[in-house]
Tab-separated table of C-alpha atoms and ligand atoms in Angstrom:
chain	number	residue	atom	x	y	z
M	1	MET	CA	-6.838	-238.911	187.347
M	2	VAL	CA	-3.131	-238.901	186.937
M	3	GLN	CA	-0.493	-238.650	184.304
M	4	LEU	CA	2.740	-238.787	186.178
M	5	SER	CA	3.573	-239.652	189.714
M	6	VAL	CA	7.121	-238.510	189.934
M	7	THR	CA	8.097	-237.545	193.420
M	8	LEU	CA	9.362	-234.023	193.456
M	9	ILE	CA	12.202	-234.125	195.878
M	10	LEU	CA	11.918	-230.906	197.771
M	11	LEU	CA	14.013	-230.159	200.742
M	12	THR	CA	13.656	-233.625	202.116
M	13	ALA	CA	17.303	-234.499	201.776
M	14	LEU	CA	18.151	-231.577	204.000
M	15	LEU	CA	15.275	-231.825	206.408
M	16	GLY	CA	14.898	-235.554	206.699
M	17	CYS	CA	17.248	-236.155	209.592
M	18	ALA	CA	15.858	-236.489	213.076
M	19	GLY	CA	16.220	-234.022	215.884
M	20	HIS	CA	15.526	-230.652	214.246
M	21	ALA	CA	12.638	-228.260	214.514
M	22	ASP	CA	11.772	-228.018	210.811
M	23	PRO	CA	9.074	-230.271	209.398
M	24	ILE	CA	9.895	-233.117	207.022
M	25	THR	CA	8.032	-232.357	203.822
M	26	ASP	CA	7.642	-234.175	200.557
M	27	GLU	CA	5.276	-233.888	197.632
M	28	THR	CA	4.229	-235.867	194.614
M	29	TYR	CA	1.669	-235.800	191.835
M	30	LEU	CA	-1.311	-238.075	192.463
M	31	LEU	CA	-5.104	-237.917	192.180
M	32	GLY	CA	-4.739	-235.299	189.467
M	33	THR	CA	-3.010	-232.828	191.742
M	34	VAL	CA	0.078	-232.101	193.794
M	35	ILE	CA	-0.143	-233.701	197.207
M	36	ARG	CA	2.131	-232.601	200.009
M	37	VAL	CA	2.720	-234.089	203.441
M	38	SER	CA	4.545	-232.213	206.213
M	39	ILE	CA	5.329	-233.957	209.490
M	40	HIS	CA	6.030	-231.483	212.286
M	41	ASP	CA	7.178	-233.996	214.898
M	42	GLU	CA	10.803	-234.862	215.350
M	43	GLY	CA	12.331	-238.245	214.700
M	44	TYR	CA	10.409	-239.370	211.638
M	45	LYS	CA	11.940	-240.448	208.356
M	46	ASP	CA	11.084	-239.601	204.748
M	47	SER	CA	10.207	-243.261	204.265
M	48	LEU	CA	7.012	-242.729	206.270
M	49	ILE	CA	5.868	-240.155	203.723
M	50	GLU	CA	6.822	-242.593	200.952
M	51	THR	CA	4.524	-245.146	202.585
M	52	VAL	CA	1.735	-242.567	202.540
M	53	PHE	CA	2.307	-241.825	198.853
M	54	GLU	CA	2.267	-245.542	198.015
M	55	ARG	CA	-1.084	-245.895	199.740
M	56	VAL	CA	-2.536	-242.913	197.859
M	57	ALA	CA	-1.202	-244.345	194.585
M	58	GLU	CA	-2.942	-247.617	195.401
M	59	ILE	CA	-6.237	-245.810	195.997
M	60	GLU	CA	-5.844	-243.959	192.714
M	61	ALA	CA	-5.083	-247.152	190.775
M	62	ARG	CA	-8.269	-248.700	192.157
M	63	MET	CA	-10.656	-245.796	191.730
M	64	SER	CA	-9.509	-243.717	188.788
M	65	THR	CA	-11.940	-243.553	185.884
M	66	SER	CA	-9.417	-241.948	183.562
M	67	GLU	CA	-9.148	-244.026	180.414
M	68	ASP	CA	-6.179	-241.862	179.400
M	69	ASP	CA	-4.193	-242.802	182.482
M	70	TYR	CA	-5.268	-246.404	183.050
M	71	GLU	CA	-6.152	-249.304	180.815
M	72	THR	CA	-8.242	-250.656	183.596
M	73	THR	CA	-9.116	-249.951	187.226
M	74	GLU	CA	-11.775	-251.367	189.498
M	75	LEU	CA	-14.157	-248.562	188.618
M	76	LEU	CA	-13.476	-248.767	184.886
M	77	SER	CA	-14.394	-252.452	185.162
M	78	VAL	CA	-17.609	-251.542	186.955
M	79	ASN	CA	-18.437	-248.989	184.263
M	80	ARG	CA	-17.708	-251.453	181.445
M	81	ALA	CA	-19.725	-254.321	182.889
M	82	ALA	CA	-23.049	-255.346	181.357
M	83	PRO	CA	-26.267	-254.214	183.089
M	84	ASP	CA	-26.682	-255.993	186.447
M	85	GLU	CA	-23.378	-257.790	186.024
M	86	ARG	CA	-21.597	-257.870	189.376
M	87	THR	CA	-17.996	-256.671	189.606
M	88	ARG	CA	-15.883	-257.452	192.644
M	89	VAL	CA	-14.075	-254.429	194.081
M	90	SER	CA	-11.639	-253.897	196.970
M	91	PRO	CA	-12.937	-252.900	200.413
M	92	ASP	CA	-11.475	-249.414	199.689
M	93	THR	CA	-13.550	-248.919	196.592
M	94	PHE	CA	-16.625	-250.453	198.181
M	95	GLU	CA	-16.406	-248.052	201.118
M	96	VAL	CA	-15.992	-245.004	198.882
M	97	LEU	CA	-18.923	-246.049	196.691
M	98	GLN	CA	-21.027	-246.664	199.773
M	99	SER	CA	-20.298	-243.243	201.155
M	100	ALA	CA	-20.831	-241.595	197.760
M	101	LEU	CA	-24.164	-243.374	197.448
M	102	GLU	CA	-25.220	-242.091	200.862
M	103	TYR	CA	-24.442	-238.507	199.867
M	104	SER	CA	-26.297	-239.032	196.600
M	105	ALA	CA	-29.425	-240.089	198.473
M	106	LEU	CA	-29.010	-237.426	201.144
M	107	SER	CA	-28.861	-234.653	198.553
M	108	GLY	CA	-31.691	-236.044	196.443
M	109	GLY	CA	-29.244	-236.482	193.580
M	110	SER	CA	-27.563	-233.048	193.557
M	111	PHE	CA	-24.497	-235.110	194.359
M	112	ASP	CA	-24.688	-238.214	192.173
M	113	VAL	CA	-22.052	-240.945	192.210
M	114	THR	CA	-23.273	-242.061	188.754
M	115	ILE	CA	-22.262	-238.724	187.200
M	116	TRP	CA	-19.763	-240.514	184.908
M	117	PRO	CA	-21.700	-240.275	181.584
M	118	LEU	CA	-21.768	-236.480	181.965
M	119	VAL	CA	-18.162	-236.247	183.158
M	120	ARG	CA	-17.006	-238.318	180.195
M	121	LEU	CA	-19.048	-236.265	177.741
M	122	TRP	CA	-17.924	-232.839	178.955
M	123	LYS	CA	-14.313	-233.929	179.682
M	124	ILE	CA	-13.789	-230.768	181.692
M	125	GLY	CA	-10.220	-230.739	182.925
M	126	SER	CA	-9.242	-233.633	180.668
M	127	GLY	CA	-9.301	-232.137	177.203
M	128	GLY	CA	-12.866	-230.820	176.830
M	129	THR	CA	-12.932	-227.445	175.072
M	130	SER	CA	-16.514	-226.947	173.875
M	131	VAL	CA	-20.120	-227.483	174.927
M	132	PRO	CA	-21.335	-230.903	173.712
M	133	PRO	CA	-24.440	-231.133	171.464
M	134	GLN	CA	-27.670	-230.774	173.429
M	135	GLU	CA	-28.970	-234.230	172.516
M	136	GLU	CA	-25.805	-235.826	173.837
M	137	ILE	CA	-26.132	-233.891	177.074
M	138	GLU	CA	-29.729	-235.101	177.354
M	139	ARG	CA	-28.723	-238.680	176.682
M	140	ALA	CA	-25.924	-238.622	179.251
M	141	ARG	CA	-28.164	-236.894	181.784
M	142	SER	CA	-30.791	-239.636	181.434
M	143	LEU	CA	-28.148	-242.202	182.437
M	144	VAL	CA	-27.254	-240.409	185.680
M	145	ASP	CA	-29.305	-242.061	188.406
M	146	TYR	CA	-27.748	-243.211	191.648
M	147	THR	CA	-30.662	-245.560	192.368
M	148	GLY	CA	-29.273	-247.746	189.578
M	149	LEU	CA	-26.035	-248.410	191.496
M	150	LYS	CA	-26.286	-251.528	193.647
M	151	LEU	CA	-23.769	-252.461	196.327
M	152	HIS	CA	-24.144	-256.143	197.159
M	153	SER	CA	-23.370	-257.759	200.505
M	154	ASP	CA	-20.774	-260.057	198.892
M	155	GLY	CA	-18.555	-257.051	198.049
M	156	THR	CA	-19.598	-256.764	194.411
M	157	VAL	CA	-21.265	-253.820	192.667
M	158	SER	CA	-23.481	-253.488	189.623
M	159	LEU	CA	-25.144	-250.836	187.502
M	160	ALA	CA	-28.682	-251.141	186.176
M	161	ARG	CA	-28.395	-249.812	182.632
M	162	GLU	CA	-26.090	-249.900	179.652
M	163	GLY	CA	-24.030	-246.711	179.478
M	164	MET	CA	-24.235	-245.926	183.189
M	165	GLY	CA	-21.021	-245.349	185.149
M	166	VAL	CA	-19.653	-244.227	188.497
M	167	ASP	CA	-17.139	-241.448	189.173
M	168	VAL	CA	-15.681	-240.727	192.593
M	169	GLY	CA	-13.753	-237.578	191.665
M	170	ALA	CA	-15.765	-235.618	194.213
M	171	ILE	CA	-14.894	-237.817	197.163
M	172	ALA	CA	-11.799	-240.000	196.557
M	173	LYS	CA	-9.320	-237.282	197.468
M	174	GLY	CA	-10.993	-237.002	200.853
M	175	TYR	CA	-10.831	-240.741	201.397
M	176	ALA	CA	-7.158	-240.753	200.420
M	177	ALA	CA	-6.398	-237.909	202.850
M	178	ASP	CA	-8.108	-239.811	205.679
M	179	GLU	CA	-6.069	-242.897	204.852
M	180	ALA	CA	-2.874	-240.853	204.757
M	181	ALA	CA	-3.708	-239.366	208.170
M	182	ARG	CA	-4.479	-242.814	209.564
M	183	ILE	CA	-1.059	-244.108	208.511
M	184	LEU	CA	0.689	-241.118	210.074
M	185	SER	CA	-1.305	-241.293	213.311
M	186	GLU	CA	-0.681	-245.027	213.649
M	187	ALA	CA	3.036	-244.305	213.288
M	188	GLY	CA	2.726	-241.925	216.243
M	189	VAL	CA	2.651	-238.601	214.392
M	190	GLU	CA	0.862	-235.937	216.438
M	191	HIS	CA	1.429	-232.793	214.364
M	192	ALA	CA	1.161	-232.839	210.590
M	193	LEU	CA	-0.301	-230.984	207.663
M	194	LEU	CA	-1.521	-232.710	204.518
M	195	ASP	CA	-2.303	-230.660	201.433
M	196	PHE	CA	-3.965	-232.637	198.660
M	197	GLY	CA	-4.317	-229.982	195.985
M	198	GLY	CA	-5.864	-227.463	198.347
M	199	ASN	CA	-7.814	-230.052	200.339
M	200	ILE	CA	-6.192	-229.648	203.729
M	201	LEU	CA	-6.091	-232.068	206.640
M	202	VAL	CA	-4.292	-231.285	209.879
M	203	ILE	CA	-3.305	-233.764	212.554
M	204	GLY	CA	-3.341	-232.197	216.002
M	205	ALA	CA	-2.496	-228.546	216.543
M	206	LYS	CA	0.838	-227.010	215.648
M	207	PRO	CA	3.718	-228.311	217.807
M	208	ASP	CA	3.416	-225.209	220.042
M	209	ASN	CA	-0.269	-226.073	220.606
M	210	SER	CA	-1.513	-223.101	218.619
M	211	PRO	CA	-4.095	-223.720	215.875
M	212	TRP	CA	-3.110	-224.248	212.268
M	213	ARG	CA	-3.941	-221.322	209.984
M	214	ILE	CA	-5.513	-222.430	206.737
M	215	GLY	CA	-6.194	-219.901	203.984
M	216	VAL	CA	-9.539	-219.960	202.172
M	217	GLN	CA	-8.724	-219.089	198.599
M	218	ARG	CA	-10.239	-216.066	196.927
M	219	PRO	CA	-12.413	-217.618	194.191
M	220	ASP	CA	-11.623	-215.223	191.376
M	221	ALA	CA	-7.933	-214.760	192.045
M	222	GLU	CA	-4.693	-216.560	191.531
M	223	ARG	CA	-3.717	-219.144	194.106
M	224	SER	CA	-2.408	-217.928	197.440
M	225	ARG	CA	-4.719	-214.944	197.646
M	226	TYR	CA	-7.140	-215.541	200.458
M	227	ILE	CA	-10.488	-214.113	201.506
M	228	GLY	CA	-9.862	-215.294	205.020
M	229	ILE	CA	-8.235	-217.728	207.375
M	230	VAL	CA	-9.614	-220.759	209.178
M	231	ARG	CA	-7.910	-221.545	212.466
M	232	THR	CA	-8.443	-225.064	213.660
M	233	ALA	CA	-6.851	-228.348	214.780
M	234	ASP	CA	-7.517	-232.020	214.081
M	235	ARG	CA	-9.775	-231.110	211.183
M	236	THR	CA	-9.910	-231.135	207.435
M	237	VAL	CA	-10.743	-228.086	205.315
M	238	VAL	CA	-11.973	-228.819	201.794
M	239	THR	CA	-13.140	-226.370	199.129
M	240	SER	CA	-15.188	-226.870	195.966
M	241	GLY	CA	-15.309	-224.104	193.401
M	242	PRO	CA	-15.571	-223.457	189.678
M	243	TYR	CA	-11.967	-222.419	189.125
M	244	GLU	CA	-10.101	-225.696	189.510
M	245	ARG	CA	-10.927	-227.175	186.128
M	246	PHE	CA	-12.863	-225.382	183.386
M	247	PHE	CA	-12.909	-224.164	179.803
M	248	GLU	CA	-14.374	-221.009	178.325
M	249	GLU	CA	-16.580	-220.733	175.256
M	250	ASP	CA	-18.202	-217.515	174.010
M	251	GLY	CA	-17.196	-215.774	177.228
M	252	VAL	CA	-18.926	-218.353	179.426
M	253	ARG	CA	-16.983	-220.473	181.904
M	254	TYR	CA	-17.867	-224.163	181.979
M	255	HIS	CA	-16.451	-225.818	185.085
M	256	HIS	CA	-16.171	-229.360	186.408
M	257	ILE	CA	-18.939	-229.508	189.025
M	258	LEU	CA	-22.017	-230.631	187.139
M	259	ASN	CA	-25.654	-230.367	188.053
M	260	PRO	CA	-27.120	-233.820	187.349
M	261	LYS	CA	-30.556	-232.250	186.897
M	262	THR	CA	-29.547	-229.931	184.046
M	263	GLY	CA	-26.554	-231.795	182.645
M	264	TYR	CA	-24.602	-228.509	182.722
M	265	PRO	CA	-22.034	-227.088	185.136
M	266	SER	CA	-23.797	-226.012	188.315
M	267	ARG	CA	-24.747	-222.345	188.391
M	268	ASN	CA	-26.763	-221.047	191.313
M	269	GLY	CA	-25.105	-217.933	192.686
M	270	LEU	CA	-22.443	-219.710	194.723
M	271	GLU	CA	-18.800	-218.994	194.097
M	272	GLN	CA	-17.332	-221.617	196.408
M	273	VAL	CA	-18.023	-223.792	199.413
M	274	THR	CA	-15.470	-224.679	202.084
M	275	ILE	CA	-16.274	-227.452	204.549
M	276	ILE	CA	-14.511	-227.946	207.868
M	277	ALA	CA	-15.041	-231.456	209.249
M	278	GLU	CA	-13.438	-234.330	211.110
M	279	ARG	CA	-13.216	-236.710	208.176
M	280	SER	CA	-11.973	-235.613	204.800
M	281	ILE	CA	-14.232	-238.018	202.910
M	282	ASP	CA	-17.208	-236.181	204.432
M	283	ALA	CA	-15.765	-232.734	203.814
M	284	ASP	CA	-14.983	-233.606	200.191
M	285	ALA	CA	-18.443	-235.039	199.535
M	286	LEU	CA	-20.168	-232.199	201.371
M	287	SER	CA	-18.274	-229.415	199.616
M	288	THR	CA	-19.296	-230.731	196.206
M	289	THR	CA	-22.841	-231.452	197.393
M	290	CYS	CA	-23.298	-228.008	198.932
M	291	TYR	CA	-21.873	-226.286	195.871
M	292	VAL	CA	-24.562	-227.923	193.729
M	293	LEU	CA	-27.352	-227.501	196.311
M	294	GLY	CA	-26.995	-223.724	196.529
M	295	LEU	CA	-26.963	-221.425	199.548
M	296	GLU	CA	-30.206	-222.315	201.280
M	297	GLY	CA	-29.913	-226.079	200.806
M	298	ALA	CA	-26.251	-226.024	201.793
M	299	LEU	CA	-26.800	-224.119	205.056
M	300	LYS	CA	-29.646	-226.434	205.964
M	301	LEU	CA	-27.688	-229.585	205.173
M	302	ILE	CA	-24.604	-228.568	207.161
M	303	GLU	CA	-26.609	-227.758	210.269
M	304	GLU	CA	-27.701	-231.412	210.229
M	305	PHE	CA	-24.071	-232.530	210.571
M	306	PRO	CA	-22.775	-231.799	214.074
M	307	ASP	CA	-19.183	-232.461	212.975
M	308	ALA	CA	-19.225	-230.274	209.868
M	309	GLU	CA	-19.125	-226.500	209.364
M	310	ALA	CA	-19.110	-224.376	206.235
M	311	VAL	CA	-17.770	-221.124	204.836
M	312	ILE	CA	-19.912	-220.349	201.804
M	313	VAL	CA	-19.047	-217.571	199.354
M	314	THR	CA	-21.605	-216.171	196.926
M	315	GLU	CA	-21.022	-214.501	193.564
M	316	THR	CA	-21.968	-211.228	195.230
M	317	GLN	CA	-19.015	-211.571	197.624
M	318	GLU	CA	-21.049	-212.407	200.662
M	319	VAL	CA	-19.663	-214.946	203.118
M	320	TYR	CA	-22.002	-217.196	205.093
M	321	LEU	CA	-20.737	-219.167	208.091
M	322	THR	CA	-22.503	-222.023	209.839
M	323	SER	CA	-23.147	-221.814	213.555
M	324	GLY	CA	-20.056	-223.717	214.747
M	325	VAL	CA	-17.544	-221.315	213.203
M	326	GLU	CA	-16.550	-218.340	215.338
M	327	ARG	CA	-16.513	-215.145	213.300
M	328	HIS	CA	-13.650	-212.732	213.241
M	329	THR	CA	-13.209	-209.675	211.136
M	330	SER	CA	-9.855	-208.027	210.790
M	331	ALA	CA	-9.623	-204.368	211.790
M	332	ALA	CA	-9.077	-203.323	208.161
M	333	ASN	CA	-12.098	-205.270	207.084
M	334	ARG	CA	-14.283	-203.832	209.838
M	335	ALA	CA	-13.388	-200.340	208.739
M	336	ALA	CA	-14.069	-201.173	205.093
M	337	THR	CA	-17.403	-202.893	205.584
M	338	GLY	CA	-18.654	-201.304	208.816
M	339	GLY	CA	-19.103	-204.912	209.884
M	340	ALA	CA	-18.805	-207.032	212.976
M	341	THR	CA	-17.382	-205.592	216.133
M	342	ASP	CA	-15.352	-208.318	217.757
M	343	ALA	CA	-11.960	-209.269	216.357
M	344	GLU	CA	-10.404	-210.570	219.549
M	345	GLU	CA	-8.154	-213.582	219.215
M	346	THR	CA	-9.925	-216.681	220.524
M	347	GLU	CA	-8.264	-218.338	223.460
M	348	TRP	CA	-6.888	-221.700	222.442
M	349	ALA	CA	-8.002	-223.849	225.346
M	350	ASP	CA	-6.039	-227.040	225.922
M	351	GLY	CA	-7.590	-229.903	224.022
M	352	ALA	CA	-10.656	-227.984	222.853
M	353	VAL	CA	-10.982	-227.318	219.143
M	354	VAL	CA	-12.316	-223.860	218.462
M	355	THR	CA	-12.698	-223.307	214.758
M	356	THR	CA	-12.607	-219.683	213.739
M	357	PHE	CA	-12.820	-217.861	210.449
M	358	GLU	CA	-11.203	-214.480	210.042
M	359	LEU	CA	-12.217	-212.456	207.026
M	360	THR	CA	-9.186	-210.678	205.594
M	361	ASP	CA	-10.320	-209.404	202.191
M	362	ASP	CA	-12.068	-206.009	202.239
M	363	GLU	CA	-14.146	-206.766	199.184
M	364	TYR	CA	-16.042	-209.503	200.985
M	365	ARG	CA	-18.428	-209.252	203.925
M	366	ILE	CA	-19.692	-211.776	206.432
M	367	VAL	CA	-23.484	-212.030	206.449
M	368	GLU	CA	-24.723	-212.367	210.003
C	1	AMP	P1	-14.825	-231.570	193.801
C	1	AMP	O1	-13.665	-230.901	193.162
C	1	AMP	O2	-14.497	-232.382	195.013
C	1	AMP	O3	-15.971	-230.646	194.067
C	1	AMP	O4	-15.351	-232.683	192.790
C	1	AMP	C1	-15.557	-232.427	191.424
C	1	AMP	C2	-15.462	-233.723	190.675
C	1	AMP	O5	-16.539	-234.582	191.067
C	1	AMP	C3	-15.621	-233.571	189.170
C	1	AMP	O6	-14.376	-233.435	188.544
C	1	AMP	C4	-16.314	-234.872	188.787
C	1	AMP	O7	-15.369	-235.925	188.691
C	1	AMP	C5	-17.203	-235.147	189.964
C	1	AMP	N1	-18.534	-234.507	189.923
C	1	AMP	C6	-18.925	-233.417	189.189
C	1	AMP	N2	-20.198	-233.109	189.452
C	1	AMP	C7	-20.628	-234.005	190.387
C	1	AMP	C8	-21.878	-234.222	191.050
C	1	AMP	N3	-22.939	-233.434	190.836
C	1	AMP	N4	-21.962	-235.252	191.917
C	1	AMP	C9	-20.903	-236.074	192.147
C	1	AMP	N5	-19.707	-235.918	191.551
C	1	AMP	C10	-19.567	-234.908	190.691
C	2	MG	MG1	-15.566	-232.885	196.677
């Protein structure tokens, strides 16, 4: 997952002292992406963010399946073990596998924690540049089967068949963000923003008690262009889409979210899925799951989770929102699409989290 983990010293030297209004911010490279932590309370030191980074590095060193970056990790050991051989893993890894297995079962295998043979074959985002031979795709696909992963009550795990393997790339970032937030909250932090490569987690509201504004990226555009804005507090906002890691061959884009049933990158009319939830491990798992499930399955699944909401974008630039997200359409967008009528700012009641989505890009429309 990672090549270098050099801390990029930003403005921390200037901002690190207590008693000022600016946040303390630091970032580093971990989990295959830039992760940034900003504490918006006064009186905290940079060393708290260092502690967070050390914890995330520990999670990475346990759960990475990158043979380029690590000689061994707990999950590489699991993947290299003989069939039914039990490998002891840390409580961290056990918990992530357990959760990943639950999402695998819940989605009937659209999300599959044993996706590793396909991930390793395609190598999308880690050097893969062409479509593998069909028979190799078939072979790898036949080894993807979450029912072959066993989690034993003594804290060990095993896989049923030679060549099987687990990969937690779809969920580990979420777990790491939750752990980071736990460390900050336990240290007394009440207002913070964590950005793990676009997976956002916010602690509390902003210091002035207004909601955080979190941009939902426009799928086909460069970073920092948004189709809309989520306003929320004490939540995590996680997006899965085909533009993070991919290669192109013969004009076709092959991206990193694979459909275990076909062995190919998932393609079902969805452009991206954003999940808003309380726990980042759930949001991370659900965004990947929903992306593979497709529109109908995704909407149905999210309505079963009282603590999760979704903003789903189709290839035809339609935006679907689940029932717990209040809709807003900017005036410009209303004029352009003839769409929804009400763009009033939601009152931010004390203590109550009201999650809203405001569409800001005229080329998209919210489907009611
Ligand atoms: P995300 O960016 O969170 O949607 O996760 C994508 C990553 O999850 C990929 O890079 C793979 O490591 C892994 N992955 C890809 N397809 C699946 C799948 N169908 N089920 C579970 N994990 C997957
Ligand atoms: Mg995910």
